[in-house]
Each structure stands twice: as C-alpha cells, then as structure tokens.
PDB file of C-alpha atoms and ligand atoms in Angstrom:
ATOM      1  CA  MET J   1     -18.889   5.823  27.193  1.00 43.00           C
ATOM      2  CA  SER J   2     -15.998   3.395  27.560  1.00 51.00           C
ATOM      3  CA  SER J   3     -17.923   0.552  29.216  1.00 52.00           C
ATOM      4  CA  THR J   4     -20.277   0.307  26.231  1.00 78.00           C
ATOM      5  CA  LEU J   5     -17.919   1.422  23.494  1.00 89.00           C
ATOM      6  CA  SER J   6     -17.038  -2.103  22.388  1.00 87.00           C
ATOM      7  CA  HIS J   7     -20.738  -2.502  21.377  1.00 91.00           C
ATOM      8  CA  ASN J   8     -20.299   0.462  19.013  1.00 94.00           C
ATOM      9  CA  ILE J   9     -17.625  -1.241  16.903  1.00 97.00           C
ATOM     10  CA  LYS J  10     -19.305  -2.580  13.755  1.00 97.00           C
ATOM     11  CA  PRO J  11     -17.379  -4.446  11.045  1.00 97.00           C
ATOM     12  CA  LEU J  12     -17.778  -2.606   7.726  1.00 97.00           C
ATOM     13  CA  ARG J  13     -17.953  -5.717   5.534  1.00 95.00           C
ATOM     14  CA  PRO J  14     -19.059  -8.711   7.589  1.00 94.00           C
ATOM     15  CA  ALA J  15     -19.778 -10.827   4.488  1.00 94.00           C
ATOM     16  CA  ALA J  16     -16.341 -10.341   2.893  1.00 95.00           C
ATOM     17  CA  PRO J  17     -13.766 -13.162   2.736  1.00 95.00           C
ATOM     18  CA  ASN J  18     -11.717 -11.100   5.249  1.00 97.00           C
ATOM     19  CA  PRO J  19     -14.661  -9.937   7.414  1.00 96.00           C
ATOM     20  CA  GLY J  20     -12.612  -8.304  10.191  1.00 96.00           C
ATOM     21  CA  PHE J  21     -10.998  -5.840   7.817  1.00 98.00           C
ATOM     22  CA  GLY J  22     -12.318  -2.370   8.725  1.00 98.00           C
ATOM     23  CA  ALA J  23     -14.866  -1.281  11.308  1.00 98.00           C
ATOM     24  CA  GLU J  24     -16.981   1.758  12.036  1.00 98.00           C
ATOM     25  CA  VAL J  25     -17.030   3.115  15.573  1.00 98.00           C
ATOM     26  CA  THR J  26     -20.486   4.612  15.975  1.00 97.00           C
ATOM     27  CA  ALA J  27     -21.925   7.204  18.367  1.00 91.00           C
ATOM     28  CA  ILE J  28     -18.627   8.629  19.546  1.00 96.00           C
ATOM     29  CA  ASP J  29     -17.171  12.102  19.957  1.00 97.00           C
ATOM     30  CA  LEU J  30     -13.405  11.803  19.670  1.00 98.00           C
ATOM     31  CA  ARG J  31     -12.961  15.014  21.681  1.00 97.00           C
ATOM     32  CA  ALA J  32     -14.497  13.353  24.733  1.00 95.00           C
ATOM     33  CA  ILE J  33     -13.021   9.885  25.121  1.00 95.00           C
ATOM     34  CA  ASP J  34     -11.494   8.720  28.395  1.00 95.00           C
ATOM     35  CA  ASP J  35      -8.510   6.403  28.832  1.00 96.00           C
ATOM     36  CA  ALA J  36     -10.598   3.224  28.860  1.00 95.00           C
ATOM     37  CA  GLY J  37     -12.433   4.384  25.734  1.00 95.00           C
ATOM     38  CA  PHE J  38      -9.133   5.099  24.047  1.00 97.00           C
ATOM     39  CA  GLU J  39      -7.823   1.617  24.921  1.00 97.00           C
ATOM     40  CA  THR J  40     -10.938   0.068  23.304  1.00 97.00           C
ATOM     41  CA  ILE J  41     -10.304   2.127  20.159  1.00 97.00           C
ATOM     42  CA  ARG J  42      -6.599   1.240  20.117  1.00 98.00           C
ATOM     43  CA  GLN J  43      -7.371  -2.471  20.362  1.00 97.00           C
ATOM     44  CA  ALA J  44     -10.067  -2.183  17.661  1.00 98.00           C
ATOM     45  CA  TRP J  45      -7.535  -0.449  15.400  1.00 98.00           C
ATOM     46  CA  ILE J  46      -5.122  -3.393  15.852  1.00 98.00           C
ATOM     47  CA  ASP J  47      -7.919  -5.929  15.339  1.00 98.00           C
ATOM     48  CA  HIS J  48      -9.625  -4.286  12.338  1.00 98.00           C
ATOM     49  CA  GLN J  49      -6.668  -2.462  10.669  1.00 98.00           C
ATOM     50  CA  PHE J  50      -8.711   0.651   9.889  1.00 98.00           C
ATOM     51  CA  LEU J  51     -11.500   2.440  11.719  1.00 98.00           C
ATOM     52  CA  LEU J  52     -14.103   4.912  10.518  1.00 98.00           C
ATOM     53  CA  PHE J  53     -15.560   7.580  12.826  1.00 98.00           C
ATOM     54  CA  ARG J  54     -18.356   9.603  11.246  1.00 98.00           C
ATOM     55  CA  GLY J  55     -19.798  12.980  12.212  1.00 98.00           C
ATOM     56  CA  GLN J  56     -16.771  14.414  14.023  1.00 98.00           C
ATOM     57  CA  SER J  57     -16.288  18.162  14.654  1.00 98.00           C
ATOM     58  CA  LEU J  58     -12.558  18.417  15.183  1.00 98.00           C
ATOM     59  CA  THR J  59     -10.325  21.460  15.176  1.00 98.00           C
ATOM     60  CA  ASP J  60      -6.727  20.876  14.097  1.00 97.00           C
ATOM     61  CA  HIS J  61      -5.763  20.874  17.767  1.00 97.00           C
ATOM     62  CA  ASP J  62      -8.416  18.212  18.510  1.00 98.00           C
ATOM     63  CA  LEU J  63      -7.054  16.112  15.650  1.00 98.00           C
ATOM     64  CA  ILE J  64      -3.530  16.417  17.020  1.00 98.00           C
ATOM     65  CA  ALA J  65      -4.685  15.637  20.572  1.00 98.00           C
ATOM     66  CA  PHE J  66      -6.487  12.443  19.486  1.00 98.00           C
ATOM     67  CA  SER J  67      -3.565  11.421  17.252  1.00 98.00           C
ATOM     68  CA  ARG J  68      -1.047  11.941  20.073  1.00 98.00           C
ATOM     69  CA  ARG J  69      -2.834   9.390  22.210  1.00 98.00           C
ATOM     70  CA  PHE J  70      -1.290   6.803  19.849  1.00 98.00           C
ATOM     71  CA  GLY J  71       2.235   8.192  20.219  1.00 97.00           C
ATOM     72  CA  GLU J  72       4.584  10.860  18.972  1.00 97.00           C
ATOM     73  CA  LEU J  73       3.639  12.387  15.617  1.00 97.00           C
ATOM     74  CA  ASP J  74       5.704  12.520  12.442  1.00 92.00           C
ATOM     75  CA  HIS J  75       5.924  15.751  10.517  1.00 90.00           C
ATOM     76  CA  ALA J  76       4.139  16.007   7.172  1.00 87.00           C
ATOM     77  CA  PRO J  77       6.112  14.348   4.351  1.00 81.00           C
ATOM     78  CA  VAL J  78       8.105  16.395   1.838  1.00 72.00           C
ATOM     79  CA  GLN J  79       5.962  17.049  -1.231  1.00 69.00           C
ATOM     80  CA  GLU J  80       6.034  18.398  -4.743  1.00 67.00           C
ATOM     81  CA  ASN J  81       5.094  22.006  -4.122  1.00 67.00           C
ATOM     82  CA  GLY J  82       2.440  24.054  -2.442  1.00 60.00           C
ATOM     83  CA  GLN J  83       1.776  24.284   1.249  1.00 63.00           C
ATOM     84  CA  ARG J  84       2.651  21.053   2.944  1.00 76.00           C
ATOM     85  CA  PHE J  85       1.160  21.532   6.369  1.00 84.00           C
ATOM     86  CA  VAL J  86      -1.123  23.749   8.383  1.00 82.00           C
ATOM     87  CA  PRO J  87       0.792  26.936   9.276  1.00 85.00           C
ATOM     88  CA  GLY J  88       2.350  26.437  12.722  1.00 90.00           C
ATOM     89  CA  LEU J  89       1.281  22.760  12.854  1.00 91.00           C
ATOM     90  CA  PRO J  90       3.864  20.705  10.919  1.00 92.00           C
ATOM     91  CA  GLU J  91       2.165  17.506  12.159  1.00 94.00           C
ATOM     92  CA  ILE J  92      -0.866  18.160   9.941  1.00 96.00           C
ATOM     93  CA  TYR J  93      -0.323  17.290   6.299  1.00 94.00           C
ATOM     94  CA  ILE J  94      -2.816  18.963   3.976  1.00 94.00           C
ATOM     95  CA  VAL J  95      -4.185  16.784   1.178  1.00 95.00           C
ATOM     96  CA  SER J  96      -5.981  19.135  -1.192  1.00 95.00           C
ATOM     97  CA  ASN J  97      -6.399  20.264  -4.776  1.00 95.00           C
ATOM     98  CA  VAL J  98      -7.524  23.768  -3.759  1.00 95.00           C
ATOM     99  CA  ILE J  99      -5.614  26.721  -5.202  1.00 92.00           C
ATOM    100  CA  GLN J 100      -5.774  29.901  -3.176  1.00 91.00           C
ATOM    101  CA  ASP J 101      -4.181  33.180  -4.281  1.00 90.00           C
ATOM    102  CA  GLY J 102      -2.427  31.277  -7.057  1.00 89.00           C
ATOM    103  CA  ALA J 103      -0.838  28.667  -4.764  1.00 87.00           C
ATOM    104  CA  ALA J 104      -1.822  25.102  -3.857  1.00 89.00           C
ATOM    105  CA  ILE J 105      -2.946  24.886  -0.222  1.00 92.00           C
ATOM    106  CA  GLY J 106      -1.936  21.208  -0.030  1.00 92.00           C
ATOM    107  CA  SER J 107      -0.605  18.185  -1.892  1.00 91.00           C
ATOM    108  CA  LEU J 108      -1.691  15.394  -4.248  1.00 91.00           C
ATOM    109  CA  GLY J 109      -3.935  17.487  -6.524  1.00 93.00           C
ATOM    110  CA  ALA J 110      -7.137  15.955  -7.955  1.00 97.00           C
ATOM    111  CA  GLY J 111      -5.683  12.954  -9.780  1.00 96.00           C
ATOM    112  CA  GLU J 112      -5.476   9.362  -8.680  1.00 96.00           C
ATOM    113  CA  ALA J 113      -3.234   8.651  -5.702  1.00 94.00           C
ATOM    114  CA  VAL J 114      -1.911   5.159  -6.402  1.00 95.00           C
ATOM    115  CA  TRP J 115      -1.760   2.330  -3.855  1.00 97.00           C
ATOM    116  CA  HIS J 116       0.809   2.997  -1.166  1.00 96.00           C
ATOM    117  CA  THR J 117       1.838   2.787   2.463  1.00 95.00           C
ATOM    118  CA  ASP J 118       2.534   6.240   3.899  1.00 92.00           C
ATOM    119  CA  MET J 119       6.229   7.185   3.999  1.00 91.00           C
ATOM    120  CA  SER J 120       7.505   3.607   3.677  1.00 95.00           C
ATOM    121  CA  TYR J 121      10.630   4.995   1.977  1.00 93.00           C
ATOM    122  CA  LEU J 122      11.808   6.042   5.468  1.00 93.00           C
ATOM    123  CA  PRO J 123      13.783   3.666   7.706  1.00 95.00           C
ATOM    124  CA  LYS J 124      11.013   3.932  10.319  1.00 96.00           C
ATOM    125  CA  PRO J 125       7.664   4.615   8.590  1.00 96.00           C
ATOM    126  CA  PRO J 126       4.656   5.847  10.606  1.00 96.00           C
ATOM    127  CA  LYS J 127       2.657   3.104  12.315  1.00 98.00           C
ATOM    128  CA  ALA J 128      -0.663   4.863  11.731  1.00 98.00           C
ATOM    129  CA  SER J 129      -2.246   7.704   9.789  1.00 97.00           C
ATOM    130  CA  MET J 130      -5.504   9.561  10.267  1.00 98.00           C
ATOM    131  CA  LEU J 131      -7.354  11.426   7.546  1.00 98.00           C
ATOM    132  CA  TYR J 132     -10.075  13.902   8.449  1.00 98.00           C
ATOM    133  CA  ALA J 133     -12.509  15.232   5.829  1.00 98.00           C
ATOM    134  CA  LEU J 134     -13.136  18.990   5.862  1.00 98.00           C
ATOM    135  CA  GLU J 135     -14.442  19.469   2.306  1.00 98.00           C
ATOM    136  CA  ILE J 136     -15.272  16.764  -0.212  1.00 98.00           C
ATOM    137  CA  PRO J 137     -16.240  16.820  -3.893  1.00 98.00           C
ATOM    138  CA  PRO J 138     -19.791  15.758  -4.928  1.00 97.00           C
ATOM    139  CA  SER J 139     -18.342  12.600  -6.484  1.00 97.00           C
ATOM    140  CA  GLY J 140     -14.965  10.862  -6.807  1.00 98.00           C
ATOM    141  CA  GLY J 141     -12.073  11.124  -4.363  1.00 98.00           C
ATOM    142  CA  ASP J 142     -13.056   7.861  -2.630  1.00 98.00           C
ATOM    143  CA  THR J 143     -10.260   6.160  -0.682  1.00 98.00           C
ATOM    144  CA  SER J 144      -9.706   2.396  -0.837  1.00 98.00           C
ATOM    145  CA  PHE J 145      -7.836   0.197   1.616  1.00 98.00           C
ATOM    146  CA  CYS J 146      -6.247  -3.197   1.068  1.00 98.00           C
ATOM    147  CA  ASP J 147      -5.459  -5.840   3.662  1.00 98.00           C
ATOM    148  CA  MET J 148      -1.828  -6.932   3.733  1.00 98.00           C
ATOM    149  CA  TYR J 149      -2.475  -9.847   6.129  1.00 98.00           C
ATOM    150  CA  ALA J 150      -5.062 -11.256   3.712  1.00 98.00           C
ATOM    151  CA  ALA J 151      -2.667 -10.592   0.840  1.00 98.00           C
ATOM    152  CA  PHE J 152      -0.008 -12.735   2.505  1.00 98.00           C
ATOM    153  CA  ASP J 153      -2.509 -15.433   3.459  1.00 98.00           C
ATOM    154  CA  SER J 154      -3.813 -15.604  -0.116  1.00 98.00           C
ATOM    155  CA  LEU J 155      -0.387 -16.214  -1.683  1.00 98.00           C
ATOM    156  CA  PRO J 156       0.199 -19.678  -3.128  1.00 98.00           C
ATOM    157  CA  ASP J 157       2.928 -21.607  -1.285  1.00 97.00           C
ATOM    158  CA  ASN J 158       5.517 -21.091  -4.012  1.00 97.00           C
ATOM    159  CA  LEU J 159       5.134 -17.268  -3.956  1.00 97.00           C
ATOM    160  CA  ARG J 160       5.125 -17.218  -0.161  1.00 97.00           C
ATOM    161  CA  ALA J 161       8.367 -19.185  -0.080  1.00 96.00           C
ATOM    162  CA  ARG J 162       9.918 -16.960  -2.752  1.00 96.00           C
ATOM    163  CA  ALA J 163       8.959 -13.768  -0.903  1.00 97.00           C
ATOM    164  CA  THR J 164      10.071 -14.863   2.561  1.00 96.00           C
ATOM    165  CA  GLY J 165      13.548 -13.623   3.487  1.00 97.00           C
ATOM    166  CA  ARG J 166      13.652 -11.027   0.686  1.00 98.00           C
ATOM    167  CA  ARG J 167      13.863  -7.248   1.066  1.00 98.00           C
ATOM    168  CA  VAL J 168      12.227  -4.625  -1.137  1.00 97.00           C
ATOM    169  CA  LYS J 169      13.457  -1.132  -1.925  1.00 96.00           C
ATOM    170  CA  HIS J 170      10.827   1.544  -1.177  1.00 96.00           C
ATOM    171  CA  ASP J 171      11.248   4.515  -3.484  1.00 89.00           C
ATOM    172  CA  GLY J 172      11.328   8.007  -2.017  1.00 86.00           C
ATOM    173  CA  THR J 173      11.368   9.871  -5.332  1.00 85.00           C
ATOM    174  CA  TYR J 174       7.694  10.009  -6.227  1.00 83.00           C
ATOM    175  CA  ASN J 175       4.662  10.549  -4.053  1.00 82.00           C
ATOM    176  CA  SER J 176       1.420   8.663  -4.617  1.00 79.00           C
ATOM    177  CA  GLY J 177       0.121  11.421  -6.893  1.00 80.00           C
ATOM    178  CA  GLY J 178       3.085  10.797  -9.212  1.00 82.00           C
ATOM    179  CA  TYR J 179       4.827  14.054  -8.285  1.00 82.00           C
ATOM    180  CA  ILE J 180       8.561  14.215  -7.591  1.00 85.00           C
ATOM    181  CA  ARG J 181       9.294  15.168  -3.998  1.00 81.00           C
ATOM    182  CA  GLN J 182      11.027  18.489  -3.536  1.00 78.00           C
ATOM    183  CA  GLY J 183      14.825  18.288  -3.583  1.00 79.00           C
ATOM    184  CA  VAL J 184      14.968  14.790  -5.162  1.00 82.00           C
ATOM    185  CA  THR J 185      16.640  14.145  -8.529  1.00 82.00           C
ATOM    186  CA  PRO J 186      14.810  11.249 -10.183  1.00 80.00           C
ATOM    187  CA  ALA J 187      16.896   8.221 -11.199  1.00 80.00           C
ATOM    188  CA  ASP J 188      15.883   5.684 -13.869  1.00 83.00           C
ATOM    189  CA  ASP J 189      17.232   2.769 -11.891  1.00 87.00           C
ATOM    190  CA  PRO J 190      15.332   1.906  -8.683  1.00 86.00           C
ATOM    191  CA  ARG J 191      18.556   0.529  -7.188  1.00 90.00           C
ATOM    192  CA  GLU J 192      19.996   4.069  -7.229  1.00 87.00           C
ATOM    193  CA  ALA J 193      16.891   5.949  -6.097  1.00 86.00           C
ATOM    194  CA  PRO J 194      16.604   7.262  -2.533  1.00 86.00           C
ATOM    195  CA  GLY J 195      14.603   5.062  -0.163  1.00 91.00           C
ATOM    196  CA  ALA J 196      14.773   2.339   2.463  1.00 94.00           C
ATOM    197  CA  LEU J 197      14.995  -1.454   2.184  1.00 97.00           C
ATOM    198  CA  HIS J 198      12.430  -3.376   4.239  1.00 98.00           C
ATOM    199  CA  PRO J 199      11.535  -7.075   4.489  1.00 98.00           C
ATOM    200  CA  LEU J 200       8.925  -8.139   1.950  1.00 98.00           C
ATOM    201  CA  VAL J 201       7.221 -10.335   4.527  1.00 98.00           C
ATOM    202  CA  CYS J 202       6.960  -8.684   7.939  1.00 98.00           C
ATOM    203  CA  ILE J 203       5.541  -9.639  11.304  1.00 98.00           C
ATOM    204  CA  HIS J 204       3.226  -7.055  12.788  1.00 98.00           C
ATOM    205  CA  PRO J 205       4.807  -6.008  16.109  1.00 97.00           C
ATOM    206  CA  GLU J 206       1.467  -5.858  17.956  1.00 97.00           C
ATOM    207  CA  SER J 207      -0.753  -8.541  16.398  1.00 98.00           C
ATOM    208  CA  GLY J 208       2.096 -10.984  15.684  1.00 98.00           C
ATOM    209  CA  ARG J 209       0.514 -11.692  12.285  1.00 98.00           C
ATOM    210  CA  ARG J 210       2.506 -12.101   9.067  1.00 98.00           C
ATOM    211  CA  MET J 211       1.863  -9.647   6.238  1.00 98.00           C
ATOM    212  CA  LEU J 212       3.176  -8.571   2.864  1.00 98.00           C
ATOM    213  CA  TYR J 213       4.928  -5.202   2.988  1.00 98.00           C
ATOM    214  CA  LEU J 214       5.060  -3.619  -0.471  1.00 98.00           C
ATOM    215  CA  GLY J 215       4.969   0.176   0.017  1.00 96.00           C
ATOM    216  CA  ARG J 216       4.373   1.359  -3.525  1.00 94.00           C
ATOM    217  CA  ARG J 217       4.882  -0.194  -6.943  1.00 95.00           C
ATOM    218  CA  ARG J 218       6.629   2.584  -8.845  1.00 92.00           C
ATOM    219  CA  MET J 219      10.437   2.259  -8.728  1.00 90.00           C
ATOM    220  CA  ALA J 220      10.271  -0.667  -6.304  1.00 95.00           C
ATOM    221  CA  TRP J 221      12.972  -3.320  -6.530  1.00 97.00           C
ATOM    222  CA  ILE J 222      13.530  -6.658  -4.814  1.00 97.00           C
ATOM    223  CA  GLU J 223      17.077  -6.814  -3.531  1.00 97.00           C
ATOM    224  CA  GLY J 224      19.239  -9.445  -5.191  1.00 96.00           C
ATOM    225  CA  MET J 225      17.054  -9.778  -8.321  1.00 97.00           C
ATOM    226  CA  ASP J 226      17.782  -8.269 -11.700  1.00 96.00           C
ATOM    227  CA  LEU J 227      15.306  -5.613 -12.773  1.00 96.00           C
ATOM    228  CA  PRO J 228      13.069  -7.715 -15.087  1.00 97.00           C
ATOM    229  CA  GLU J 229      12.890 -10.591 -12.578  1.00 97.00           C
ATOM    230  CA  SER J 230      12.092  -8.158  -9.750  1.00 98.00           C
ATOM    231  CA  ALA J 231       9.418  -6.375 -11.816  1.00 97.00           C
ATOM    232  CA  ALA J 232       7.715  -9.649 -12.789  1.00 98.00           C
ATOM    233  CA  PHE J 233       7.720 -10.926  -9.202  1.00 98.00           C
ATOM    234  CA  LEU J 234       6.426  -7.614  -7.830  1.00 98.00           C
ATOM    235  CA  ASP J 235       3.621  -7.587 -10.398  1.00 98.00           C
ATOM    236  CA  GLU J 236       2.551 -11.052  -9.240  1.00 98.00           C
ATOM    237  CA  LEU J 237       2.571 -10.012  -5.573  1.00 98.00           C
ATOM    238  CA  TRP J 238       0.716  -6.754  -6.276  1.00 98.00           C
ATOM    239  CA  ALA J 239      -2.084  -8.644  -8.021  1.00 98.00           C
ATOM    240  CA  TYR J 240      -2.704 -10.591  -4.785  1.00 98.00           C
ATOM    241  CA  ALA J 241      -2.354  -7.505  -2.578  1.00 97.00           C
ATOM    242  CA  THR J 242      -4.906  -5.461  -4.508  1.00 98.00           C
ATOM    243  CA  GLU J 243      -7.413  -8.253  -5.195  1.00 97.00           C
ATOM    244  CA  PRO J 244     -10.719  -6.300  -5.150  1.00 97.00           C
ATOM    245  CA  ALA J 245     -12.575  -8.886  -3.017  1.00 97.00           C
ATOM    246  CA  LEU J 246     -10.151  -8.185  -0.152  1.00 97.00           C
ATOM    247  CA  CYS J 247     -10.293  -4.362  -0.426  1.00 98.00           C
ATOM    248  CA  PHE J 248     -12.708  -1.747   0.900  1.00 98.00           C
ATOM    249  CA  THR J 249     -13.623   1.602  -0.656  1.00 98.00           C
ATOM    250  CA  HIS J 250     -14.692   4.469   1.572  1.00 98.00           C
ATOM    251  CA  ARG J 251     -17.001   7.196   0.234  1.00 98.00           C
ATOM    252  CA  TRP J 252     -16.322  10.291   2.305  1.00 98.00           C
ATOM    253  CA  ARG J 253     -18.696  12.619   4.133  1.00 98.00           C
ATOM    254  CA  VAL J 254     -17.580  15.853   5.763  1.00 98.00           C
ATOM    255  CA  GLY J 255     -16.678  15.084   9.396  1.00 98.00           C
ATOM    256  CA  ASP J 256     -15.419  11.546   8.687  1.00 98.00           C
ATOM    257  CA  LEU J 257     -12.165  10.524  10.278  1.00 98.00           C
ATOM    258  CA  VAL J 258     -10.439   7.350   9.113  1.00 98.00           C
ATOM    259  CA  LEU J 259      -7.589   5.888  11.134  1.00 98.00           C
ATOM    260  CA  TRP J 260      -5.508   3.156   9.497  1.00 98.00           C
ATOM    261  CA  ASP J 261      -2.727   0.869  10.580  1.00 98.00           C
ATOM    262  CA  ASN J 262      -0.029   1.861   8.134  1.00 98.00           C
ATOM    263  CA  ARG J 263       1.899  -1.374   8.716  1.00 98.00           C
ATOM    264  CA  CYS J 264      -0.724  -3.869   7.515  1.00 98.00           C
ATOM    265  CA  THR J 265      -2.764  -1.854   4.978  1.00 98.00           C
ATOM    266  CA  MET J 266      -2.170   0.132   1.804  1.00 98.00           C
ATOM    267  CA  HIS J 267      -4.503   2.780   0.422  1.00 98.00           C
ATOM    268  CA  ARG J 268      -5.261   4.618  -2.802  1.00 98.00           C
ATOM    269  CA  ARG J 269      -7.538   7.481  -3.836  1.00 98.00           C
ATOM    270  CA  ASP J 270      -9.771   7.862  -6.873  1.00 98.00           C
ATOM    271  CA  PRO J 271      -9.403  10.978  -9.019  1.00 98.00           C
ATOM    272  CA  PHE J 272     -12.101  13.644  -8.882  1.00 98.00           C
ATOM    273  CA  ASP J 273     -13.208  16.728 -10.779  1.00 98.00           C
ATOM    274  CA  ALA J 274     -10.356  19.232 -10.494  1.00 97.00           C
ATOM    275  CA  THR J 275     -12.813  22.145 -10.350  1.00 97.00           C
ATOM    276  CA  ALA J 276     -14.420  20.720  -7.183  1.00 98.00           C
ATOM    277  CA  ARG J 277     -12.844  21.267  -3.757  1.00 98.00           C
ATOM    278  CA  ARG J 278     -11.431  18.536  -1.529  1.00 98.00           C
ATOM    279  CA  ILE J 279      -9.636  19.386   1.737  1.00 98.00           C
ATOM    280  CA  MET J 280      -8.409  16.673   4.093  1.00 98.00           C
ATOM    281  CA  HIS J 281      -6.093  16.978   7.083  1.00 98.00           C
ATOM    282  CA  ARG J 282      -3.839  14.046   7.878  1.00 97.00           C
ATOM    283  CA  THR J 283      -1.659  13.146  10.847  1.00 97.00           C
ATOM    284  CA  GLN J 284       0.871  10.355  10.971  1.00 96.00           C
ATOM    285  CA  ILE J 285       1.993   8.572  14.148  1.00 97.00           C
ATOM    286  CA  LYS J 286       5.642   7.609  14.377  1.00 97.00           C
ATOM    287  CA  GLY J 287       6.571   3.943  14.139  1.00 96.00           C
ATOM    288  CA  ALA J 288       8.437   2.562  17.130  1.00 92.00           C
ATOM    289  CA  ALA J 289      10.785   0.393  15.047  1.00 94.00           C
ATOM    290  CA  PRO J 290      11.555  -0.401  11.410  1.00 96.00           C
ATOM    291  CA  PRO J 291       9.325  -3.052   9.795  1.00 96.00           C
ATOM    292  CA  ALA J 292      10.777  -6.444  10.727  1.00 97.00           C
ATOM    293  CA  ALA J 293      10.519 -10.027   9.499  1.00 97.00           C
TER     294      ALA J 293
HETATM  295  C1  SIN R 301      -3.255   9.789   1.439  1.00 85.77           C
HETATM  296  O1  SIN R 301      -2.582   9.104   0.718  1.00 85.77           O
HETATM  297  O2  SIN R 301      -3.046   9.865   2.642  1.00 85.77           O
HETATM  298  C2  SIN R 301      -4.405  10.565   0.865  1.00 85.77           C
HETATM  299  C3  SIN R 301      -5.568   9.707   0.584  1.00 85.77           C
HETATM  300  C4  SIN R 301      -6.752  10.531   0.147  1.00 85.77           C
HETATM  301  O3  SIN R 301      -6.584  11.666  -0.319  1.00 85.77           O
HETATM  302  O4  SIN R 301      -7.868  10.038   0.261  1.00 85.77           O
END
C-alpha cells in the first residue's frame, strides 16, 4: 500500500485560492498501514494541514493505535458536565449531544461550536486532533476548517507588522460550545481569566511557515493593549482568519476520520437538531513544545 499511497492523496479544493489546504486519502484502511504508509500520511498531514479518510471501521483501540503513531496522546479536556471520555480510555474525548439514562454521554451538545484551536489555553496545546464519526444527524453538524497560514499571508502589511512580536491570551474558561469548564470561576476581564499567553504570529515547527495563532475569540486579549484596542485589533485579524474563501466545510458520513494540524488550522461546528443523535470520538496528540514565534 505504501508505495502507491502518495497517488491516493487528493486535494479537497484544488480550485481554491489556497489549493493545498485539505486532502482526502482514498482507498486506505487505517488499521493496516505500515511504517512507510504512515510516513506518507504524516507528510501529507504537514503539507495539507488536514486529511480526510472515509469509510473507516475503527474500534476505540484502533483509533488510539493510529493516533499514537503521531506521538503521545493528551487526555480529553475538562468540560462542562457529562461524561468526558470513553470509560477506561481517557485519551478519547466524546463529542456528543446524546443523553442516556438522564446524563450526557459527551460534550458540546447540539449547538454551534465556535471557531477554535483545541486546548490552546494550555502552555503546550496538542499538535493534532482526530475526529471519528460514529453517528451523525441527517443534516447540520458540519465541521469547517480555516487555514492559519493563508490567514497570515492575506494580512495587509500594516496588520502583519502590528501583529508580529505580540502575544495573545488564550482563555481557558469557556469551551467552544460556550459552556464553562468544570471547576473554573468565570471572570469578566480576560486579563484575569485562566489561560496561556502565546505569540500571535508563530512559526510552524515542522513546515517552517509563518501563521496566525488566535485560539478562540471569546475572552481573548492581546498583551500590552487596553481592552477596547485589543478587541478591535482581534476583530480585524479574525475577519482575515475566517474569510470563507480560505475555509473548507466537511459534511460528515459515518466512518469518516478527519485528522487536523492543530497548530495551523482552526475549526468550528454547525448546530444541528437536538433531537437527532451525533456521536464523535476525538483524540488529541501532545505538542512537543509551546507555540513559538
Ligand atoms: C471539536 O471541536 O473537536 C468538535 C468538532 C465537531 O463536533 O465537529
């Protein structure tokens, strides 16, 4: 499989202004890849920032085994309530709206999950995440990705110069569904909220490319600016980062696995009918170092 695998990597949007962003790896069973096949996938993940694998039949242990090829796994993030991870497998975060015996089996409900980078409020956020679709609603619940290299490249010179050398506070109070994480007391002032400071413009440690690193908008703050100035500047940067022409929206099928580079992408999820069922299992691969300029 490995000698021909590079022929199975198909860009998802070849006509887009950022045509390398996202690729599908076709005709592959992730339970059966060899080391050379894995190296092709790893390089494609660096080159394309997110990869789609359709038609997989993975157990939780298969998902963990494939994820571990990329490195040590992070445990599921702390969430609002409900079951956070698969019993006995703290590496698998459950994203679901399903209520069973009166309790949520996972996190994030059925509402919108706003644009974010996974766990960027930590000093060393995961370098990658994988999301595997077990049950999906008939409509809604699509997941979009944005390209933080293209976001940086699209900035006018004056914004690029203003952003370079700055750090941004990444809030750890709220998750992307808008829920307060367990054990956190919300603060009104982002400067006092829990979370890490990271450079606003980072260099990707593997590709060497420059990218914007925003994390999430809510309760973000640019160090050294007063709150209104920081909010206005962040709003300008976010408009470039989430420019629709540079983003991709994935419509899920059961058996899809999407792997993204958490350093140079952000993602969001559309809301869906709360009476429908959506169950996704996610792993997150530890970052080797904090994001760096
Ligand atoms: C996530 O933020 O990892 C969840 C995205 C989704 O539910 O599609």
